[in-house]
PDB file of C-alpha atoms and ligand atoms in Angstrom:
ATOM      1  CA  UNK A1158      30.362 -62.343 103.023  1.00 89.00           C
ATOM      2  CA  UNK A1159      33.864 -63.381 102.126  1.00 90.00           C
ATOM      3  CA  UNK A1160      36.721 -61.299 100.067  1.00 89.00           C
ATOM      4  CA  UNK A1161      39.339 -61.674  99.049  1.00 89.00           C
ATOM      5  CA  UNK A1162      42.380 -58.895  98.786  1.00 90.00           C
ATOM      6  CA  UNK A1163      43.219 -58.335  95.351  1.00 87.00           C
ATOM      7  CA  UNK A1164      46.981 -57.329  96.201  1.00 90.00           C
ATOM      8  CA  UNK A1165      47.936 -60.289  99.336  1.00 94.00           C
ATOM      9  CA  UNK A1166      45.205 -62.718  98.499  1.00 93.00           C
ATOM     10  CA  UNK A1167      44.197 -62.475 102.367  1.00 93.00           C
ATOM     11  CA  UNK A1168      40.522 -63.162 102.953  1.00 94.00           C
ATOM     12  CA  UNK A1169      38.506 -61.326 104.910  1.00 91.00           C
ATOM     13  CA  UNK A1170      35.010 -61.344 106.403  1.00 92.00           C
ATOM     14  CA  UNK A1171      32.914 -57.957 105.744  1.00 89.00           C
ATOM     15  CA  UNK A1172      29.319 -57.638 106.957  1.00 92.00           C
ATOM     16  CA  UNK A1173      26.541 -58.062 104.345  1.00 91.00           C
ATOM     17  CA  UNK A1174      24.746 -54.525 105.085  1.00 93.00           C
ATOM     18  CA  UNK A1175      28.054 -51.943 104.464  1.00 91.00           C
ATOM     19  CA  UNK A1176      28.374 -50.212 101.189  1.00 89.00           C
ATOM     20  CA  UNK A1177      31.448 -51.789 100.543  1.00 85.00           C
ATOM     21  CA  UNK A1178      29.734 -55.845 100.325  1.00 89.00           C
ATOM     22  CA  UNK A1179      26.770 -54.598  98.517  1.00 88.00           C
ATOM     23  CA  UNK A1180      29.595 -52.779  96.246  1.00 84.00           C
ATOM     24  CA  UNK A1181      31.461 -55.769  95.963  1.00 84.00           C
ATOM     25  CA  UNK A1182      28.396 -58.080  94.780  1.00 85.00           C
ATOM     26  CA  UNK A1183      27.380 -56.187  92.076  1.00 84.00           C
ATOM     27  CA  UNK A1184      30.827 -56.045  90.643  1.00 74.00           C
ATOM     28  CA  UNK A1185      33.943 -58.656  90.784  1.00 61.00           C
ATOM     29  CA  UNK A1186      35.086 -59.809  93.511  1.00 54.00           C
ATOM     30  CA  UNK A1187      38.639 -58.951  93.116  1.00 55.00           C
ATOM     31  CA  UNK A1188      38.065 -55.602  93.397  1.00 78.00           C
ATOM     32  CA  UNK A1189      38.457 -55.636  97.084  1.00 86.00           C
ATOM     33  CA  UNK A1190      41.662 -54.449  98.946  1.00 88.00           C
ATOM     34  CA  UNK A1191      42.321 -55.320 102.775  1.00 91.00           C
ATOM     35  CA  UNK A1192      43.063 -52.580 105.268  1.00 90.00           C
ATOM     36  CA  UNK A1193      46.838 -52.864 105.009  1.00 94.00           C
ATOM     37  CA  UNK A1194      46.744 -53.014 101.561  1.00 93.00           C
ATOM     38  CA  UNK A1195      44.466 -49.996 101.367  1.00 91.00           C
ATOM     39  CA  UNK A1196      46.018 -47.831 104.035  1.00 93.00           C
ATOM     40  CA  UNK A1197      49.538 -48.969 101.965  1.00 93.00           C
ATOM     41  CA  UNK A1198      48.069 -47.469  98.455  1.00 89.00           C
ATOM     42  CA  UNK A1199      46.270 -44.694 100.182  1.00 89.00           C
ATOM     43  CA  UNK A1200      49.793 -43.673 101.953  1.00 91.00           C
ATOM     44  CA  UNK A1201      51.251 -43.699  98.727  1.00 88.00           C
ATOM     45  CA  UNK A1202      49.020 -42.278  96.941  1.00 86.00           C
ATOM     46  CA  UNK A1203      49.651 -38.940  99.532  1.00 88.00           C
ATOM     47  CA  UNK A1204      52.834 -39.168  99.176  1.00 88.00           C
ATOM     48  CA  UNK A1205      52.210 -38.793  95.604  1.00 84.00           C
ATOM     49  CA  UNK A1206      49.773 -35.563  95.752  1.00 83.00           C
ATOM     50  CA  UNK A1207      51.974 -34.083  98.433  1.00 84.00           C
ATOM     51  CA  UNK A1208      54.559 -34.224  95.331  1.00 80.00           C
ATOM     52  CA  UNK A1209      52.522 -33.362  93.256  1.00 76.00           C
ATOM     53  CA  UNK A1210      51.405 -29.711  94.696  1.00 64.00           C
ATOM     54  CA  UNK A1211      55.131 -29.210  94.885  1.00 57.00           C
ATOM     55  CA  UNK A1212      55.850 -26.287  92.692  1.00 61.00           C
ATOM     56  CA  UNK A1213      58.295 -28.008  89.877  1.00 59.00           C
ATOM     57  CA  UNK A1214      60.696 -25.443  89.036  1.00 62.00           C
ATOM     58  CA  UNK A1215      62.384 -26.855  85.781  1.00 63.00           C
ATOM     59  CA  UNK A1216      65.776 -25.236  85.233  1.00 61.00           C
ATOM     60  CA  UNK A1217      66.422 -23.684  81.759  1.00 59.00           C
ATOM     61  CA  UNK A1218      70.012 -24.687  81.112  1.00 61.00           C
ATOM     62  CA  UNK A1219      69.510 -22.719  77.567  1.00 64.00           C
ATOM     63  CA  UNK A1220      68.183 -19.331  79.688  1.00 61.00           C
ATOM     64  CA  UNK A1221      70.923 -17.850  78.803  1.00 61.00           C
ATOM     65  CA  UNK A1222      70.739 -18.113  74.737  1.00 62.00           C
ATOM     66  CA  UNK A1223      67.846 -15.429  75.059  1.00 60.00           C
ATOM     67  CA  UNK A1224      69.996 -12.261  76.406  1.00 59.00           C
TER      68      UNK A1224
HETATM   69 ZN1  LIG B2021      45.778 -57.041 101.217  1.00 73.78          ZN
END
């Protein structure tokens, strides 16, 4: 079957049988994303978590106030 990427409007050609077409059919078509596209969002998305488990340390200018 034929999809299009949501995100670069490329179309691409998947195989009937994978999880991904039989996905696709029962919901809208739009929802697909192209392997650059997806490797782009999933490198991102990474990026993100690796942020993420960063331990934020937030700086109490008003520390101080309390001794
Ligand atoms: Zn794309």
């Amino acid at each position: 079957m034929r999809v299009k990427c949501v995100l670069c409007d490329k179309v691409d050609k998947i195989d009937d049988h994978i999880l991904l077409a039989k996905r696709l059919r029962n919901r809208p078509i739009h929802t697909y994303m192209c392997e650059v596209c997806h490797d782009r969002i999933a490198t991102r998305t990474n990026e993100r978590k690796e942020l993420g488990t960063l331990p934020t340390e937030h700086t109490n200018e008003k520390e101080s106030d309390w001794v």
